[in-house]
N, CA and C of each residue as an Amber inpcrd file, in Angstrom:
protein
   333
  10.2790000  10.9260000  -9.2210000   9.1010000  10.9500000 -10.2910000
  10.1430000  10.8970000 -11.4810000   9.6200000   9.9390000 -12.3150000
  10.4120000   9.7200000 -13.5110000   9.8450000  11.0290000 -14.2820000
  10.7010000  11.4760000 -15.3270000  11.0330000  12.9370000 -15.7450000
  10.6560000  12.2650000 -17.3920000   9.5570000  12.7860000 -18.3370000
   9.7960000  12.4160000 -19.5730000  10.2390000  13.8520000 -20.4230000
  10.8060000  13.1580000 -21.6900000  11.4420000  14.2460000 -22.4550000
  10.5450000  14.5260000 -23.3040000   9.2080000  13.8700000 -23.7100000
   8.1340000  14.0410000 -24.4640000   7.2670000  14.5910000 -23.7660000
   6.2920000  15.2900000 -24.4040000   4.6260000  15.6010000 -23.1590000
   3.8280000  14.6220000 -23.8820000   3.3690000  13.6960000 -22.6900000
   2.1680000  12.5170000 -22.9320000   1.1570000  13.4220000 -23.3250000
   0.1660000  12.6420000 -24.1470000  -1.2050000  13.0770000 -24.4730000
  -2.1060000  13.5020000 -23.4490000  -1.8360000  12.6660000 -22.2670000
  -2.6330000  12.7730000 -20.6180000  -1.8700000  13.3850000 -19.8050000
  -2.4350000  14.3490000 -19.3610000  -1.5590000  15.0390000 -18.1560000
  -1.3240000  13.8370000 -16.9780000  -0.0960000  14.0820000 -16.3610000
   0.1740000  13.1580000 -15.3640000  -1.0250000  13.1880000 -14.2000000
  -1.7820000  14.1210000 -13.9570000  -2.8580000  14.4230000 -12.8970000
  -4.1690000  13.6300000 -13.7590000  -4.3630000  13.7310000 -14.7750000
  -5.5940000  12.7740000 -15.4580000  -5.1580000  11.2460000 -15.4780000
  -3.9290000  11.0380000 -15.6670000  -3.4570000   9.8230000 -15.8390000
  -3.7850000   8.6590000 -14.6860000  -3.1520000   9.7370000 -13.3460000
  -3.2780000   9.2840000 -11.8250000  -4.8750000   8.9560000 -11.8160000
  -5.5180000   9.8200000 -12.1080000  -6.9780000   9.7570000 -11.9010000
  -7.6010000   8.5960000 -12.5320000  -7.3040000   8.2950000 -13.7770000
  -7.6000000   7.2450000 -14.4540000  -7.3100000   5.8680000 -13.5230000
  -6.1780000   5.9650000 -13.2870000  -5.6280000   4.5610000 -12.3550000
  -6.3780000   4.5340000 -11.0970000  -6.4030000   5.5530000 -10.5760000
  -7.5320000   5.2540000  -9.1250000  -8.9150000   4.7610000  -9.5350000
  -9.3830000   5.4560000 -10.3950000 -10.6140000   4.8240000 -11.0410000
 -10.7190000   3.3570000 -11.2860000 -10.0640000   2.9570000 -12.1780000
  -9.4550000   1.6260000 -12.5000000  -9.2220000   0.4480000 -11.2670000
  -9.0300000   1.0200000 -10.2860000  -8.6880000   0.4490000  -8.9260000
  -9.8970000   0.3360000  -8.4180000 -10.5330000   1.3500000  -8.2330000
 -11.8520000   1.2420000  -7.6820000 -12.7260000   0.6510000  -8.2860000
 -12.4380000   0.4340000  -9.6030000 -13.5420000  -0.4860000 -10.1290000
 -13.5160000  -1.9280000 -10.2300000 -12.4840000  -2.3300000  -9.4640000
 -12.4440000  -3.7700000  -9.2500000 -13.1540000  -3.9610000  -8.2250000
 -13.6550000  -5.3510000  -8.3580000 -15.3200000  -5.7290000  -7.3510000
 -14.4090000  -6.6190000  -6.3300000 -13.3400000  -7.0660000  -6.2670000
 -12.8170000  -8.1800000  -5.0410000 -11.1530000  -8.2440000  -5.0300000
 -10.8870000  -8.9760000  -3.9620000  -9.2150000  -9.0030000  -3.6470000
  -8.6330000  -9.8790000  -4.8360000  -9.4410000 -10.7570000  -5.6510000
  -8.7490000 -11.8640000  -6.7150000  -8.5500000 -10.4050000  -7.6850000
  -9.6590000 -10.0110000  -8.1930000  -9.2880000  -8.9630000  -9.3480000
  -8.3050000  -8.0570000  -9.3880000  -8.3720000  -7.4410000  -7.8640000
  -7.0130000  -6.3750000  -7.6400000  -6.2580000  -7.0200000  -7.7570000
  -5.7930000  -8.3750000  -7.1290000  -4.7550000  -9.2460000  -7.0390000
  -4.0210000  -9.1820000  -8.7920000  -4.9450000  -9.9540000  -9.3520000
  -4.8010000 -10.2540000 -10.7090000  -4.2750000  -8.6540000 -11.5190000
  -4.8540000  -7.4300000 -11.1150000  -4.5970000  -6.4680000 -11.8010000
  -3.2860000  -5.7280000 -11.4060000  -3.1080000  -6.1310000  -9.9100000
  -1.5000000  -5.4460000  -9.4910000  -0.2900000  -6.0850000 -10.3940000
  -1.0360000  -7.7760000 -10.3680000  -0.1450000  -8.6000000 -10.9870000
   0.3920000  -8.2670000 -12.6140000  -0.1330000  -7.7870000 -13.0730000
  -0.3920000  -7.1560000 -14.3520000   0.0980000  -6.0520000 -14.6340000
  -0.0020000  -4.9960000 -13.5920000   0.4650000  -3.7250000 -13.6950000
   1.9160000  -3.6210000 -13.0070000   2.0620000  -4.3020000 -12.0110000
   3.4910000  -4.2960000 -11.5110000   4.7110000  -5.0270000 -11.7570000
   6.0580000  -4.9120000 -11.6020000   6.6880000  -6.2980000 -11.6640000
   6.6820000  -6.6760000 -10.5550000   7.3180000  -7.8680000 -10.4270000
   7.3990000  -8.5310000  -9.1580000   8.0910000  -7.6650000  -7.9960000
   9.2180000  -7.0740000  -8.3330000   9.9340000  -5.9140000  -7.5410000
   8.8270000  -4.9880000  -6.8810000   8.3640000  -4.2610000  -7.8930000
   7.5740000  -2.9300000  -7.2630000   6.2800000  -3.5100000  -6.6230000
   5.9950000  -4.7620000  -6.6400000   4.6780000  -5.6330000  -6.0590000
   5.0670000  -5.9390000  -4.5250000   6.5470000  -6.6320000  -4.4760000
   7.2250000  -6.6380000  -3.2400000   7.2190000  -5.5980000  -2.1400000
   7.9380000  -4.5530000  -2.6240000   7.9260000  -3.1740000  -2.0430000
   6.3210000  -2.6320000  -1.5250000   5.4900000  -2.8360000  -2.4950000
   4.1510000  -2.3410000  -1.7840000   3.7950000  -3.3020000  -0.5720000
   3.8960000  -4.4430000  -0.7970000   3.4750000  -5.3990000   0.1550000
   4.4010000  -5.1740000   1.5600000   5.4130000  -5.1380000   1.5000000
   6.7370000  -4.9080000   2.2880000   6.0450000  -3.5630000   3.1480000
   5.5810000  -2.3720000   2.4730000   5.4190000  -1.0670000   3.0260000
   3.7690000  -1.7730000   3.7110000   3.2360000  -2.2720000   3.1620000
   1.9190000  -2.5360000   3.5130000   1.7110000  -3.4380000   4.9730000
   2.7530000  -4.4550000   4.7830000   2.6710000  -5.4360000   6.2020000
   3.2310000  -4.6360000   7.4650000   3.9940000  -3.6330000   6.9830000
   4.3660000  -3.0600000   8.4380000   3.3450000  -2.2180000   9.1980000
   2.4920000  -1.8450000   8.6350000   1.2940000  -0.6540000   8.7000000
   0.8990000  -1.0430000   9.9970000   0.4090000  -2.4150000  10.0520000
  -0.2560000  -2.7990000  11.6680000   0.3900000  -2.6630000  12.9180000
   1.8690000  -3.0860000  12.4430000   2.7870000  -3.0950000  13.6260000
   3.0470000  -1.4970000  14.0050000   3.3420000  -0.7790000  12.9960000
   3.4540000   0.8460000  13.5920000   2.1320000   1.3500000  14.1650000
   0.7420000   1.0190000  13.9630000  -0.4690000   1.5970000  14.5070000
  -0.2000000   0.9220000  15.8700000   0.0150000  -0.2420000  16.1990000
   0.1570000  -1.0520000  17.6140000   1.5410000  -0.4150000  18.2160000
   2.2570000   0.3220000  17.3260000   3.3410000   1.0890000  18.4770000
   4.6520000  -0.0330000  18.6590000   4.5860000  -1.0260000  17.7120000
   5.7710000  -1.9150000  17.6960000   7.0700000  -1.2410000  17.5070000
   8.0330000  -1.2880000  18.1340000   9.2410000  -0.6260000  17.7520000
   9.9220000  -1.2460000  16.1010000  10.6890000  -0.0810000  15.5430000
  11.1140000  -0.5760000  14.0680000  11.7830000  -1.8230000  14.1330000
  12.6520000  -1.9690000  15.2500000  13.6160000  -3.3060000  15.3400000
  12.9520000  -4.3080000  15.5290000  11.6870000  -4.2070000  15.9410000
  10.7390000  -5.4140000  16.2790000   9.9240000  -5.7240000  15.1980000
   9.7250000  -4.6550000  14.5410000   8.9300000  -5.1220000  13.3250000
  10.1190000  -5.6800000  12.1040000  10.8550000  -4.9120000  12.1900000
  12.0740000  -5.4770000  11.2380000  12.3200000  -7.2550000  11.7300000
  12.3550000  -7.4790000  12.7730000  12.6720000  -8.8740000  13.2610000
  11.7040000  -9.8030000  12.7910000  10.1940000  -9.3260000  13.1110000
   8.9520000 -10.0230000  12.6820000   8.7880000 -10.3370000  11.1370000
   9.4250000  -8.7810000  10.4630000   9.1100000  -9.1190000   8.9010000
   9.9650000  -9.1170000   8.0050000  11.1670000  -8.7070000   8.2490000
  12.5330000  -8.8150000   7.6700000  12.5220000  -8.0020000   6.7230000
  11.5660000  -6.6030000   6.8900000  11.4520000  -5.4060000   6.2120000
  12.4860000  -4.3440000   6.7140000  13.4240000  -3.7770000   5.8300000
  14.1370000  -2.7120000   6.2730000  13.9140000  -1.7300000   7.2540000
  14.7210000  -1.2720000   8.0280000  14.3090000  -0.4450000   9.0020000
  14.2170000   0.9720000   8.0180000  14.8900000   1.3130000   6.9180000
  14.5770000   2.3650000   6.2230000  13.2690000   2.4060000   5.6630000
  12.7450000   1.0700000   4.9320000  11.2500000   1.2210000   4.5900000
  10.5620000   1.5350000   5.8670000  10.4820000   0.8930000   6.9660000
   9.7070000   1.1710000   8.0370000   9.5150000   2.2880000   8.5470000
  10.7800000   3.0480000   8.6660000  10.9560000   4.6400000   8.9680000
  10.0110000   5.2930000   7.5350000  10.1030000   4.7730000   6.5510000
   9.3730000   5.5190000   5.4350000   7.7820000   5.7410000   5.4920000
   7.2020000   4.3670000   6.0170000   6.1400000   4.1210000   6.1190000
   5.3740000   4.8630000   7.3760000   5.9700000   4.8430000   8.6240000
   5.9830000   5.9750000   9.5750000   5.7690000   7.0360000   8.8980000
   6.9450000   7.7810000   8.5740000   6.4900000   9.1250000   8.1890000
   5.0400000   9.5750000   7.6190000   4.8110000   8.4350000   6.4100000
   3.6790000   8.6960000   5.7970000   2.4200000   8.7500000   6.4890000
   2.6060000   7.2600000   7.8770000   1.5960000   7.3130000   8.4110000
   1.5870000   8.8020000   9.3400000   2.5720000   9.2130000   9.3970000
   1.7890000  10.6460000  10.5720000   2.0560000  11.9810000   9.6810000
   2.5190000  11.6180000   8.5620000   2.2620000  13.2070000   7.7060000
   2.1460000  13.0600000   6.6510000   1.3360000  12.0190000   6.2050000
   1.1220000  11.6620000   4.6540000  -0.2830000  12.2030000   4.5280000
  -0.8960000  11.5550000   3.2320000  -2.0430000  12.0060000   2.4880000
  -3.3750000  11.2810000   3.3800000  -2.8310000  10.5920000   4.2260000
  -3.8290000   9.6510000   5.0270000  -4.5700000   8.6370000   4.7120000
  -3.9490000   8.1180000   3.2390000  -4.1330000   6.7700000   2.5140000
  -3.7150000   5.6740000   3.5840000  -3.0820000   5.5200000   4.1810000
  -2.6780000   4.3760000   4.9410000  -3.7650000   4.2850000   5.9550000
  -4.0130000   5.5000000   7.0630000  -4.6690000   5.4100000   7.7060000
  -6.1900000   4.8750000   7.4130000  -6.4250000   5.4030000   5.8690000
  -8.1150000   5.0980000   6.1780000  -8.1510000   3.6300000   5.3520000
  -6.9730000   3.1850000   4.6670000  -7.1640000   1.8490000   4.2900000
  -7.0700000   0.8500000   5.4750000  -6.0640000   1.3010000   6.4830000
  -5.7530000   0.6810000   7.2710000  -7.4140000   0.4090000   8.4290000
  -8.1900000   1.6650000   8.2480000  -9.2770000   1.6320000   9.3270000
 -10.3750000   0.6200000   8.5490000 -10.3240000   0.7560000   7.5260000
 -10.9820000   0.1480000   6.5160000 -10.9200000  -1.5510000   6.6300000
  -9.6680000  -1.9870000   6.6210000  -9.0040000  -3.3200000   6.8820000
  -9.8460000  -3.6450000   7.8680000  -9.8100000  -3.0030000   9.0200000
 -10.1620000  -3.2240000  10.2070000 -11.3890000  -3.1490000  10.4660000
 -12.3120000  -2.7440000   9.8120000 -13.7170000  -2.8620000  10.0760000
 -14.0600000  -3.6850000   9.2470000 -13.7230000  -4.4130000   8.1040000
 -13.8780000  -5.4880000   7.2530000 -13.6940000  -6.6820000   8.1090000
 -12.6120000  -7.1760000   8.7540000 -12.0810000  -7.9070000   9.4590000
 -12.8440000  -8.1960000  10.8610000 -13.5170000  -7.1800000  11.3170000
 -14.4490000  -7.1350000  12.1700000 -15.6040000  -7.7450000  11.9970000
 -16.1820000  -7.2360000  10.6920000 -17.1400000  -7.6610000  10.3410000
 -17.5830000  -8.8890000  10.0100000 -16.0370000  -9.3230000   9.2000000
 -16.0530000 -10.8240000   9.0300000 -16.0380000 -11.5780000  10.0660000
 -15.4330000 -11.4060000  11.3130000 -15.3890000 -11.9330000  12.5260000
 -16.7300000 -12.3830000  13.1450000 -17.4710000 -11.4590000  13.0840000
 -18.8470000 -11.0490000  13.8260000 -19.7920000 -12.1490000  13.1360000
 -19.9950000 -11.8890000  11.6100000 -20.4750000 -13.0610000  10.4480000
 -20.3170000 -14.5040000  11.1690000 -19.0200000 -14.8010000  11.4120000
 -18.4120000 -16.0680000  11.6520000 -19.0000000 -16.5180000  12.7560000
 -18.9650000 -15.5790000  13.9200000 -19.5520000 -16.0630000  15.3280000
 -20.7980000 -16.0620000  15.1510000
């Protein structure tokens, strides 16, 4: 975590909550994409995309080597995501479950 030599006006916890509220205020994927492209450097966005890309494979039990071959994401990154899937705060699992429900509902609507 980045250390600051000057005390910021807004404590880190409040700033994080403010960011979370900003993310929740966005109405659709296009707004979220625009926000992320404004907020993140291309490299930061690529790292987040890589991490998210491996989640479905890990949930399916695909081996790290196979995930690497399918996605070109490093084994180290895959291991990091797996560690947070298993012992993190539950964010990956919540987002993956909601994404799966959204896909399921969308598929049913198309049928």
